[in-house]
Amino acid sequence: MECNKDEAFRAKEIAERNVTKKDYAGAKKFALKARNLYPGLDGISQMLTTLDVYISAEKKVSGEVNWYGVLGVNPSAEDEVVAKQYRKLAPMLHPDKNKSVGAAGAFKLVTEAWSLLSDKTKRLAYNRKMSFRGTQKEFPSGSVSSSMPPGPNSCYISGSNITSNTMARDDNFRAGRSSFASPSNMKSATFWTACNGCKAQCEYLRVYLNRTLLCANCREPFLALEKAPPPNPNMSEIGGIYWYPVNYAKPISERELTLFETRNMLIDKARTLILEKLKEWNSGTVKENCSSESPDESDTGIAPLSINVPDPDFHNFDLDRSESSFQDDQVWAAYDNDDGMPRFYARIHKVISLKPFKMKISWLSSRSNDEFGSLNWLGSGFTKTCGEFRSGRREISETLNSFSHKVHWTKGARGAIRIFPRKGDVWAVYRNWSPDWNEHTPDEVIHKYDMVEVLDDYNKEQGVFVIPLVKVAGFRTVFIKHNDRNEVKRVRKEEMFRFSHRVPNYLLTGQEARNAPAGCHELDPAATPSELLHVINEADETGMEHDLG
């Protein structure tokens, strides 16, 4: 309504005046009011992003700016996550695109945060100074003067001779548990804090203030900052630990989902809908994939990414990723949270059961791309899809439909997992790739692809040779090798970042159906960019071959 629009505009003007006064909390209050009154108000989303940066910068830790908060990432976040978050924020805050009051200052803060956190040496020094331990999960040692020995994470707990599984690896923390009269008798030696993940609140010995601890509820690391005690101290005992009731502590079933849990849940749900729709239609349907960067974004109202996925013309690729296809010591590709293509890798340590589907996996990661040269590919927020990887944290996966295809791998030095293009593979390559790509490269430039067939195995001296695939007229997912051998291209070692992801393919024999073209590749539509899934006619095919030639 236009009356709401006028009121929203006035609220935005008040917010802008508050920004000039550096009252960022007050500015956000009026900016939120403006958005609620008129969600389509020009520049309101950009203003809120700007204000969030300023508000985070004001929240000091040990008297210093919390640069992790400025970027909106957890202190334990991997380098790739930090880089991707910067790539997301920088274009939104750049003064050329964001005309909000204070945008230039917010952009400067985000740039400073990136400058520090992208430098491994500076980040490590900053973590030590701020007592961020990240995934190291370090705990302070030494005794505490108290009538009661601390239990796991120094929560006040009851019972006897019970040891936390999380802490059982360190004999220094296998402390027995003693009964006590009342936690209130030791208030001066304790403080209240809350887990950032599950929001559970607990009382700890003050020696653990501003330390990174493991939450006894969700087992995730968090920074133990002092919080005000809840107003109604009616404690209840859960698992021997004194917690506040559900209106103060969010139970495990309601905690924020991790990135992989969110992605897997959405993909599983979407694929179920796809199978239902395929029974009704012979046309395409929708695959949904999570586009959030952090667990908290599920509450921000950001809609999940939707990609049109038509049926394959002949081969049923879902049969290649059924429960029985998964075995111990395999590596599988999984769909990512960028544009839904299979760029993540997971190693299967053990298939626990097929019905229900459950397996123990670890996600593969890489901290550098030195095997291909000095280009800062990972540092710019891009995903590495070939090269050397290492196994990360293990977890239990119960989601079948987040996985695309089995990956061929070899064992490298010091247990590295080596994944490279092989003869006969079909890969999507970045059409506009350049060694000048960085965190500022627009998505519309990045997400343009061509399909190629790999002609030989990769080696570091020669790189790899590829030939373009062109669309076969009249089909959605059928491609054939370019008929001009002069189109064979060499991808050198330094250019291996050009490879976006491998695409599962099936070589047609002509026996699949009367119109099946023998010798052509049918590509998995779930791993094929939507721009390449349009049916073309003969004239289009001729033009395509001419362009490639």
mmCIF file with all atom_site columns, C-alpha atoms in Angstrom, residues 85-273:
data_model
loop_
_atom_site.group_PDB
_atom_site.id
_atom_site.type_symbol
_atom_site.label_atom_id
_atom_site.label_alt_id
_atom_site.label_comp_id
_atom_site.label_asym_id
_atom_site.label_entity_id
_atom_site.label_seq_id
_atom_site.pdbx_PDB_ins_code
_atom_site.Cartn_x
_atom_site.Cartn_y
_atom_site.Cartn_z
_atom_site.occupancy
_atom_site.B_iso_or_equiv
_atom_site.pdbx_formal_charge
_atom_site.auth_seq_id
_atom_site.auth_comp_id
_atom_site.auth_asym_id
_atom_site.auth_atom_id
_atom_site.pdbx_PDB_model_num
ATOM 1   C CA . GLN A 1 85  ? 31.502 -15.165 2.923  1.00 0.00 ? 85  GLN A CA 1
ATOM 2   C CA . TYR A 1 86  ? 33.780 -12.294 1.916  1.00 0.00 ? 86  TYR A CA 1
ATOM 3   C CA . ARG A 1 87  ? 32.928 -12.880 -1.749 1.00 0.00 ? 87  ARG A CA 1
ATOM 4   C CA . LYS A 1 88  ? 29.282 -12.625 -0.765 1.00 0.00 ? 88  LYS A CA 1
ATOM 5   C CA . LEU A 1 89  ? 29.559 -9.450  1.333  1.00 0.00 ? 89  LEU A CA 1
ATOM 6   C CA . ALA A 1 90  ? 32.076 -7.420  -0.670 1.00 0.00 ? 90  ALA A CA 1
ATOM 7   C CA . PRO A 1 91  ? 29.883 -6.852  -3.772 1.00 0.00 ? 91  PRO A CA 1
ATOM 8   C CA . MET A 1 92  ? 26.848 -6.103  -1.558 1.00 0.00 ? 92  MET A CA 1
ATOM 9   C CA . LEU A 1 93  ? 28.727 -3.399  0.367  1.00 0.00 ? 93  LEU A CA 1
ATOM 10  C CA . HIS A 1 94  ? 30.833 -1.871  -2.386 1.00 0.00 ? 94  HIS A CA 1
ATOM 11  C CA . PRO A 1 95  ? 29.984 1.845   -2.626 1.00 0.00 ? 95  PRO A CA 1
ATOM 12  C CA . ASP A 1 96  ? 29.481 1.536   -6.389 1.00 0.00 ? 96  ASP A CA 1
ATOM 13  C CA . LYS A 1 97  ? 26.573 -0.869  -5.783 1.00 0.00 ? 97  LYS A CA 1
ATOM 14  C CA . ASN A 1 98  ? 25.420 0.060   -2.283 1.00 0.00 ? 98  ASN A CA 1
ATOM 15  C CA . LYS A 1 99  ? 24.241 3.671   -1.947 1.00 0.00 ? 99  LYS A CA 1
ATOM 16  C CA . SER A 1 100 ? 23.274 3.325   1.717  1.00 0.00 ? 100 SER A CA 1
ATOM 17  C CA . VAL A 1 101 ? 24.637 5.812   4.237  1.00 0.00 ? 101 VAL A CA 1
ATOM 18  C CA . GLY A 1 102 ? 27.781 4.303   5.732  1.00 0.00 ? 102 GLY A CA 1
ATOM 19  C CA . ALA A 1 103 ? 28.260 1.663   3.021  1.00 0.00 ? 103 ALA A CA 1
ATOM 20  C CA . ALA A 1 104 ? 31.835 2.778   2.353  1.00 0.00 ? 104 ALA A CA 1
ATOM 21  C CA . GLY A 1 105 ? 32.766 2.348   6.005  1.00 0.00 ? 105 GLY A CA 1
ATOM 22  C CA . ALA A 1 106 ? 31.140 -1.079  6.187  1.00 0.00 ? 106 ALA A CA 1
ATOM 23  C CA . PHE A 1 107 ? 32.981 -2.125  3.037  1.00 0.00 ? 107 PHE A CA 1
ATOM 24  C CA . LYS A 1 108 ? 36.247 -0.969  4.622  1.00 0.00 ? 108 LYS A CA 1
ATOM 25  C CA . LEU A 1 109 ? 35.523 -3.014  7.772  1.00 0.00 ? 109 LEU A CA 1
ATOM 26  C CA . VAL A 1 110 ? 34.767 -6.153  5.758  1.00 0.00 ? 110 VAL A CA 1
ATOM 27  C CA . THR A 1 111 ? 37.932 -5.630  3.703  1.00 0.00 ? 111 THR A CA 1
ATOM 28  C CA . GLU A 1 112 ? 40.000 -5.255  6.883  1.00 0.00 ? 112 GLU A CA 1
ATOM 29  C CA . ALA A 1 113 ? 38.458 -8.431  8.284  1.00 0.00 ? 113 ALA A CA 1
ATOM 30  C CA . TRP A 1 114 ? 39.295 -10.303 5.092  1.00 0.00 ? 114 TRP A CA 1
ATOM 31  C CA . SER A 1 115 ? 42.851 -8.927  5.046  1.00 0.00 ? 115 SER A CA 1
ATOM 32  C CA . LEU A 1 116 ? 43.480 -10.314 8.529  1.00 0.00 ? 116 LEU A CA 1
ATOM 33  C CA . LEU A 1 117 ? 41.588 -13.615 8.366  1.00 0.00 ? 117 LEU A CA 1
ATOM 34  C CA . SER A 1 118 ? 42.872 -14.572 4.900  1.00 0.00 ? 118 SER A CA 1
ATOM 35  C CA . ASP A 1 119 ? 46.470 -14.397 6.116  1.00 0.00 ? 119 ASP A CA 1
ATOM 36  C CA . LYS A 1 120 ? 47.218 -17.634 7.960  1.00 0.00 ? 120 LYS A CA 1
ATOM 37  C CA . THR A 1 121 ? 49.936 -16.085 10.147 1.00 0.00 ? 121 THR A CA 1
ATOM 38  C CA . LYS A 1 122 ? 47.856 -13.047 11.103 1.00 0.00 ? 122 LYS A CA 1
ATOM 39  C CA . ARG A 1 123 ? 44.781 -15.188 11.763 1.00 0.00 ? 123 ARG A CA 1
ATOM 40  C CA . LEU A 1 124 ? 46.664 -17.569 14.043 1.00 0.00 ? 124 LEU A CA 1
ATOM 41  C CA . ALA A 1 125 ? 48.119 -14.667 16.026 1.00 0.00 ? 125 ALA A CA 1
ATOM 42  C CA . TYR A 1 126 ? 44.681 -13.049 16.253 1.00 0.00 ? 126 TYR A CA 1
ATOM 43  C CA . ASN A 1 127 ? 43.089 -16.331 17.423 1.00 0.00 ? 127 ASN A CA 1
ATOM 44  C CA . ARG A 1 128 ? 45.656 -16.665 20.187 1.00 0.00 ? 128 ARG A CA 1
ATOM 45  C CA . LYS A 1 129 ? 45.155 -13.068 21.269 1.00 0.00 ? 129 LYS A CA 1
ATOM 46  C CA . MET A 1 130 ? 41.387 -13.410 21.331 1.00 0.00 ? 130 MET A CA 1
ATOM 47  C CA . SER A 1 131 ? 41.465 -16.929 22.869 1.00 0.00 ? 131 SER A CA 1
ATOM 48  C CA . PHE A 1 132 ? 39.699 -18.362 19.807 1.00 0.00 ? 132 PHE A CA 1
ATOM 49  C CA . ARG A 1 133 ? 40.807 -21.959 19.525 1.00 0.00 ? 133 ARG A CA 1
ATOM 50  C CA . GLY A 1 134 ? 38.573 -22.935 16.587 1.00 0.00 ? 134 GLY A CA 1
ATOM 51  C CA . THR A 1 135 ? 38.623 -26.594 15.795 1.00 0.00 ? 135 THR A CA 1
ATOM 52  C CA . GLN A 1 136 ? 41.592 -27.237 18.071 1.00 0.00 ? 136 GLN A CA 1
ATOM 53  C CA . LYS A 1 137 ? 39.178 -27.293 21.018 1.00 0.00 ? 137 LYS A CA 1
ATOM 54  C CA . GLU A 1 138 ? 41.859 -26.346 23.522 1.00 0.00 ? 138 GLU A CA 1
ATOM 55  C CA . PHE A 1 139 ? 40.977 -26.158 27.183 1.00 0.00 ? 139 PHE A CA 1
ATOM 56  C CA . PRO A 1 140 ? 42.783 -24.474 30.067 1.00 0.00 ? 140 PRO A CA 1
ATOM 57  C CA . SER A 1 141 ? 44.759 -26.620 32.432 1.00 0.00 ? 141 SER A CA 1
ATOM 58  C CA . GLY A 1 142 ? 45.525 -26.266 36.084 1.00 0.00 ? 142 GLY A CA 1
ATOM 59  C CA . SER A 1 143 ? 43.512 -26.625 39.258 1.00 0.00 ? 143 SER A CA 1
ATOM 60  C CA . VAL A 1 144 ? 40.829 -24.278 40.489 1.00 0.00 ? 144 VAL A CA 1
ATOM 61  C CA . SER A 1 145 ? 40.348 -23.407 44.128 1.00 0.00 ? 145 SER A CA 1
ATOM 62  C CA . SER A 1 146 ? 36.917 -24.836 44.774 1.00 0.00 ? 146 SER A CA 1
ATOM 63  C CA . SER A 1 147 ? 35.152 -27.254 47.040 1.00 0.00 ? 147 SER A CA 1
ATOM 64  C CA . MET A 1 148 ? 34.028 -29.156 43.961 1.00 0.00 ? 148 MET A CA 1
ATOM 65  C CA . PRO A 1 149 ? 36.184 -30.414 41.067 1.00 0.00 ? 149 PRO A CA 1
ATOM 66  C CA . PRO A 1 150 ? 35.071 -29.283 37.601 1.00 0.00 ? 150 PRO A CA 1
ATOM 67  C CA . GLY A 1 151 ? 33.364 -31.762 35.287 1.00 0.00 ? 151 GLY A CA 1
ATOM 68  C CA . PRO A 1 152 ? 33.383 -31.621 31.474 1.00 0.00 ? 152 PRO A CA 1
ATOM 69  C CA . ASN A 1 153 ? 33.658 -27.997 30.382 1.00 0.00 ? 153 ASN A CA 1
ATOM 70  C CA . SER A 1 154 ? 33.387 -27.106 34.089 1.00 0.00 ? 154 SER A CA 1
ATOM 71  C CA . CYS A 1 155 ? 29.600 -27.240 34.143 1.00 0.00 ? 155 CYS A CA 1
ATOM 72  C CA . TYR A 1 156 ? 28.042 -27.710 37.542 1.00 0.00 ? 156 TYR A CA 1
ATOM 73  C CA . ILE A 1 157 ? 26.928 -31.303 37.371 1.00 0.00 ? 157 ILE A CA 1
ATOM 74  C CA . SER A 1 158 ? 25.793 -34.003 39.750 1.00 0.00 ? 158 SER A CA 1
ATOM 75  C CA . GLY A 1 159 ? 26.260 -37.731 40.002 1.00 0.00 ? 159 GLY A CA 1
ATOM 76  C CA . SER A 1 160 ? 29.449 -39.685 40.484 1.00 0.00 ? 160 SER A CA 1
ATOM 77  C CA . ASN A 1 161 ? 32.202 -41.344 38.467 1.00 0.00 ? 161 ASN A CA 1
ATOM 78  C CA . ILE A 1 162 ? 30.760 -40.334 35.065 1.00 0.00 ? 162 ILE A CA 1
ATOM 79  C CA . THR A 1 163 ? 33.249 -39.201 32.444 1.00 0.00 ? 163 THR A CA 1
ATOM 80  C CA . SER A 1 164 ? 32.396 -37.203 29.339 1.00 0.00 ? 164 SER A CA 1
ATOM 81  C CA . ASN A 1 165 ? 33.043 -39.095 26.093 1.00 0.00 ? 165 ASN A CA 1
ATOM 82  C CA . THR A 1 166 ? 34.191 -35.866 24.534 1.00 0.00 ? 166 THR A CA 1
ATOM 83  C CA . MET A 1 167 ? 36.871 -35.310 27.133 1.00 0.00 ? 167 MET A CA 1
ATOM 84  C CA . ALA A 1 168 ? 37.840 -38.947 27.683 1.00 0.00 ? 168 ALA A CA 1
ATOM 85  C CA . ARG A 1 169 ? 40.819 -38.514 25.338 1.00 0.00 ? 169 ARG A CA 1
ATOM 86  C CA . ASP A 1 170 ? 42.558 -36.238 27.830 1.00 0.00 ? 170 ASP A CA 1
ATOM 87  C CA . ASP A 1 171 ? 43.423 -37.786 31.167 1.00 0.00 ? 171 ASP A CA 1
ATOM 88  C CA . ASN A 1 172 ? 43.782 -34.315 32.693 1.00 0.00 ? 172 ASN A CA 1
ATOM 89  C CA . PHE A 1 173 ? 40.017 -33.853 32.419 1.00 0.00 ? 173 PHE A CA 1
ATOM 90  C CA . ARG A 1 174 ? 38.794 -37.170 33.723 1.00 0.00 ? 174 ARG A CA 1
ATOM 91  C CA . ALA A 1 175 ? 37.574 -35.509 36.877 1.00 0.00 ? 175 ALA A CA 1
ATOM 92  C CA . GLY A 1 176 ? 35.077 -37.185 39.176 1.00 0.00 ? 176 GLY A CA 1
ATOM 93  C CA . ARG A 1 177 ? 31.825 -35.486 39.990 1.00 0.00 ? 177 ARG A CA 1
ATOM 94  C CA . SER A 1 178 ? 30.889 -34.367 43.478 1.00 0.00 ? 178 SER A CA 1
ATOM 95  C CA . SER A 1 179 ? 27.598 -33.346 44.960 1.00 0.00 ? 179 SER A CA 1
ATOM 96  C CA . PHE A 1 180 ? 27.097 -29.808 46.150 1.00 0.00 ? 180 PHE A CA 1
ATOM 97  C CA . ALA A 1 181 ? 24.560 -27.850 48.114 1.00 0.00 ? 181 ALA A CA 1
ATOM 98  C CA . SER A 1 182 ? 23.638 -25.147 45.612 1.00 0.00 ? 182 SER A CA 1
ATOM 99  C CA . PRO A 1 183 ? 25.303 -23.408 42.646 1.00 0.00 ? 183 PRO A CA 1
ATOM 100 C CA . SER A 1 184 ? 24.238 -20.070 44.084 1.00 0.00 ? 184 SER A CA 1
ATOM 101 C CA . ASN A 1 185 ? 26.772 -20.489 46.898 1.00 0.00 ? 185 ASN A CA 1
ATOM 102 C CA . MET A 1 186 ? 29.610 -20.077 44.358 1.00 0.00 ? 186 MET A CA 1
ATOM 103 C CA . LYS A 1 187 ? 28.329 -17.201 42.231 1.00 0.00 ? 187 LYS A CA 1
ATOM 104 C CA . SER A 1 188 ? 31.450 -15.112 42.686 1.00 0.00 ? 188 SER A CA 1
ATOM 105 C CA . ALA A 1 189 ? 33.587 -17.861 41.170 1.00 0.00 ? 189 ALA A CA 1
ATOM 106 C CA . THR A 1 190 ? 31.271 -18.623 38.235 1.00 0.00 ? 190 THR A CA 1
ATOM 107 C CA . PHE A 1 191 ? 29.634 -17.008 35.232 1.00 0.00 ? 191 PHE A CA 1
ATOM 108 C CA . TRP A 1 192 ? 26.746 -17.775 32.890 1.00 0.00 ? 192 TRP A CA 1
ATOM 109 C CA . THR A 1 193 ? 27.175 -18.330 29.157 1.00 0.00 ? 193 THR A CA 1
ATOM 110 C CA . ALA A 1 194 ? 25.222 -19.753 26.226 1.00 0.00 ? 194 ALA A CA 1
ATOM 111 C CA . CYS A 1 195 ? 26.186 -21.969 23.294 1.00 0.00 ? 195 CYS A CA 1
ATOM 112 C CA . ASN A 1 196 ? 25.953 -20.113 19.971 1.00 0.00 ? 196 ASN A CA 1
ATOM 113 C CA . GLY A 1 197 ? 24.586 -23.222 18.270 1.00 0.00 ? 197 GLY A CA 1
ATOM 114 C CA . CYS A 1 198 ? 21.910 -24.856 20.428 1.00 0.00 ? 198 CYS A CA 1
ATOM 115 C CA . LYS A 1 199 ? 21.422 -21.798 22.734 1.00 0.00 ? 199 LYS A CA 1
ATOM 116 C CA . ALA A 1 200 ? 21.632 -23.982 25.849 1.00 0.00 ? 200 ALA A CA 1
ATOM 117 C CA . GLN A 1 201 ? 22.734 -22.004 28.943 1.00 0.00 ? 201 GLN A CA 1
ATOM 118 C CA . CYS A 1 202 ? 25.027 -23.281 31.624 1.00 0.00 ? 202 CYS A CA 1
ATOM 119 C CA . GLU A 1 203 ? 27.089 -22.033 34.574 1.00 0.00 ? 203 GLU A CA 1
ATOM 120 C CA . TYR A 1 204 ? 30.888 -22.449 34.346 1.00 0.00 ? 204 TYR A CA 1
ATOM 121 C CA . LEU A 1 205 ? 33.820 -21.732 36.605 1.00 0.00 ? 205 LEU A CA 1
ATOM 122 C CA . ARG A 1 206 ? 35.163 -18.245 35.891 1.00 0.00 ? 206 ARG A CA 1
ATOM 123 C CA . VAL A 1 207 ? 38.560 -19.642 34.903 1.00 0.00 ? 207 VAL A CA 1
ATOM 124 C CA . TYR A 1 208 ? 36.921 -20.666 31.609 1.00 0.00 ? 208 TYR A CA 1
ATOM 125 C CA . LEU A 1 209 ? 35.677 -17.149 30.726 1.00 0.00 ? 209 LEU A CA 1
ATOM 126 C CA . ASN A 1 210 ? 36.454 -16.170 27.104 1.00 0.00 ? 210 ASN A CA 1
ATOM 127 C CA . ARG A 1 211 ? 37.691 -19.679 26.334 1.00 0.00 ? 211 ARG A CA 1
ATOM 128 C CA . THR A 1 212 ? 36.576 -21.907 23.467 1.00 0.00 ? 212 THR A CA 1
ATOM 129 C CA . LEU A 1 213 ? 34.742 -24.844 25.043 1.00 0.00 ? 213 LEU A CA 1
ATOM 130 C CA . LEU A 1 214 ? 32.696 -27.812 23.900 1.00 0.00 ? 214 LEU A CA 1
ATOM 131 C CA . CYS A 1 215 ? 28.973 -27.475 24.517 1.00 0.00 ? 215 CYS A CA 1
ATOM 132 C CA . ALA A 1 216 ? 27.834 -30.383 26.709 1.00 0.00 ? 216 ALA A CA 1
ATOM 133 C CA . ASN A 1 217 ? 24.499 -30.359 24.860 1.00 0.00 ? 217 ASN A CA 1
ATOM 134 C CA . CYS A 1 218 ? 25.318 -30.276 21.127 1.00 0.00 ? 218 CYS A CA 1
ATOM 135 C CA . ARG A 1 219 ? 29.074 -31.085 21.369 1.00 0.00 ? 219 ARG A CA 1
ATOM 136 C CA . GLU A 1 220 ? 30.016 -28.110 19.195 1.00 0.00 ? 220 GLU A CA 1
ATOM 137 C CA . PRO A 1 221 ? 32.758 -25.578 20.106 1.00 0.00 ? 221 PRO A CA 1
ATOM 138 C CA . PHE A 1 222 ? 31.695 -22.092 21.196 1.00 0.00 ? 222 PHE A CA 1
ATOM 139 C CA . LEU A 1 223 ? 33.278 -19.023 22.769 1.00 0.00 ? 223 LEU A CA 1
ATOM 140 C CA . ALA A 1 224 ? 32.280 -18.812 26.433 1.00 0.00 ? 224 ALA A CA 1
ATOM 141 C CA . LEU A 1 225 ? 31.309 -15.149 26.788 1.00 0.00 ? 225 LEU A CA 1
ATOM 142 C CA . GLU A 1 226 ? 29.634 -13.981 29.980 1.00 0.00 ? 226 GLU A CA 1
ATOM 143 C CA . LYS A 1 227 ? 25.849 -13.653 29.711 1.00 0.00 ? 227 LYS A CA 1
ATOM 144 C CA . ALA A 1 228 ? 23.248 -12.370 32.135 1.00 0.00 ? 228 ALA A CA 1
ATOM 145 C CA . PRO A 1 229 ? 21.549 -15.167 34.116 1.00 0.00 ? 229 PRO A CA 1
ATOM 146 C CA . PRO A 1 230 ? 18.033 -16.023 32.888 1.00 0.00 ? 230 PRO A CA 1
ATOM 147 C CA . PRO A 1 231 ? 15.286 -14.223 34.800 1.00 0.00 ? 231 PRO A CA 1
ATOM 148 C CA . ASN A 1 232 ? 13.593 -17.369 36.124 1.00 0.00 ? 232 ASN A CA 1
ATOM 149 C CA . PRO A 1 233 ? 16.236 -19.632 37.628 1.00 0.00 ? 233 PRO A CA 1
ATOM 150 C CA . ASN A 1 234 ? 14.073 -22.761 37.779 1.00 0.00 ? 234 ASN A CA 1
ATOM 151 C CA . MET A 1 235 ? 16.733 -25.283 36.909 1.00 0.00 ? 235 MET A CA 1
ATOM 152 C CA . SER A 1 236 ? 16.094 -28.795 35.665 1.00 0.00 ? 236 SER A CA 1
ATOM 153 C CA . GLU A 1 237 ? 18.605 -31.605 35.330 1.00 0.00 ? 237 GLU A CA 1
ATOM 154 C CA . ILE A 1 238 ? 19.283 -33.052 31.866 1.00 0.00 ? 238 ILE A CA 1
ATOM 155 C CA . GLY A 1 239 ? 21.915 -35.749 31.622 1.00 0.00 ? 239 GLY A CA 1
ATOM 156 C CA . GLY A 1 240 ? 23.416 -34.715 34.965 1.00 0.00 ? 240 GLY A CA 1
ATOM 157 C CA . ILE A 1 241 ? 23.888 -31.076 33.849 1.00 0.00 ? 241 ILE A CA 1
ATOM 158 C CA . TYR A 1 242 ? 21.824 -28.252 35.299 1.00 0.00 ? 242 TYR A CA 1
ATOM 159 C CA . TRP A 1 243 ? 20.101 -26.409 32.461 1.00 0.00 ? 243 TRP A CA 1
ATOM 160 C CA . TYR A 1 244 ? 17.304 -23.880 32.353 1.00 0.00 ? 244 TYR A CA 1
ATOM 161 C CA . PRO A 1 245 ? 13.868 -24.828 30.996 1.00 0.00 ? 245 PRO A CA 1
ATOM 162 C CA . VAL A 1 246 ? 13.071 -24.972 27.288 1.00 0.00 ? 246 VAL A CA 1
ATOM 163 C CA . ASN A 1 247 ? 12.035 -21.302 27.106 1.00 0.00 ? 247 ASN A CA 1
ATOM 164 C CA . TYR A 1 248 ? 15.654 -20.461 27.996 1.00 0.00 ? 248 TYR A CA 1
ATOM 165 C CA . ALA A 1 249 ? 17.514 -23.360 26.392 1.00 0.00 ? 249 ALA A CA 1
ATOM 166 C CA . LYS A 1 250 ? 16.636 -24.597 22.916 1.00 0.00 ? 250 LYS A CA 1
ATOM 167 C CA . PRO A 1 251 ? 16.564 -28.431 22.854 1.00 0.00 ? 251 PRO A CA 1
ATOM 168 C CA . ILE A 1 252 ? 18.698 -30.412 20.460 1.00 0.00 ? 252 ILE A CA 1
ATOM 169 C CA . SER A 1 253 ? 15.762 -31.104 18.156 1.00 0.00 ? 253 SER A CA 1
ATOM 170 C CA . GLU A 1 254 ? 15.339 -27.350 17.593 1.00 0.00 ? 254 GLU A CA 1
ATOM 171 C CA . ARG A 1 255 ? 18.976 -26.317 17.225 1.00 0.00 ? 255 ARG A CA 1
ATOM 172 C CA . GLU A 1 256 ? 20.184 -24.593 14.042 1.00 0.00 ? 256 GLU A CA 1
ATOM 173 C CA . LEU A 1 257 ? 21.207 -27.029 11.329 1.00 0.00 ? 257 LEU A CA 1
ATOM 174 C CA . THR A 1 258 ? 24.718 -27.147 9.974  1.00 0.00 ? 258 THR A CA 1
ATOM 175 C CA . LEU A 1 259 ? 25.457 -26.295 6.331  1.00 0.00 ? 259 LEU A CA 1
ATOM 176 C CA . PHE A 1 260 ? 25.618 -29.936 5.278  1.00 0.00 ? 260 PHE A CA 1
ATOM 177 C CA . GLU A 1 261 ? 22.531 -30.911 7.288  1.00 0.00 ? 261 GLU A CA 1
ATOM 178 C CA . THR A 1 262 ? 20.537 -28.089 5.706  1.00 0.00 ? 262 THR A CA 1
ATOM 179 C CA . ARG A 1 263 ? 21.741 -28.895 2.196  1.00 0.00 ? 263 ARG A CA 1
ATOM 180 C CA . ASN A 1 264 ? 21.126 -32.612 2.573  1.00 0.00 ? 264 ASN A CA 1
ATOM 181 C CA . MET A 1 265 ? 17.666 -32.064 4.036  1.00 0.00 ? 265 MET A CA 1
ATOM 182 C CA . LEU A 1 266 ? 16.633 -29.779 1.186  1.00 0.00 ? 266 LEU A CA 1
ATOM 183 C CA . ILE A 1 267 ? 18.053 -32.026 -1.516 1.00 0.00 ? 267 ILE A CA 1
ATOM 184 C CA . ASP A 1 268 ? 16.430 -35.125 0.003  1.00 0.00 ? 268 ASP A CA 1
ATOM 185 C CA . LYS A 1 269 ? 13.068 -33.396 0.206  1.00 0.00 ? 269 LYS A CA 1
ATOM 186 C CA . ALA A 1 270 ? 13.352 -31.985 -3.308 1.00 0.00 ? 270 ALA A CA 1
ATOM 187 C CA . ARG A 1 271 ? 14.347 -35.263 -4.904 1.00 0.00 ? 271 ARG A CA 1
ATOM 188 C CA . THR A 1 272 ? 11.361 -36.954 -3.253 1.00 0.00 ? 272 THR A CA 1
ATOM 189 C CA . LEU A 1 273 ? 9.115  -34.362 -4.878 1.00 0.00 ? 273 LEU A CA 1
#
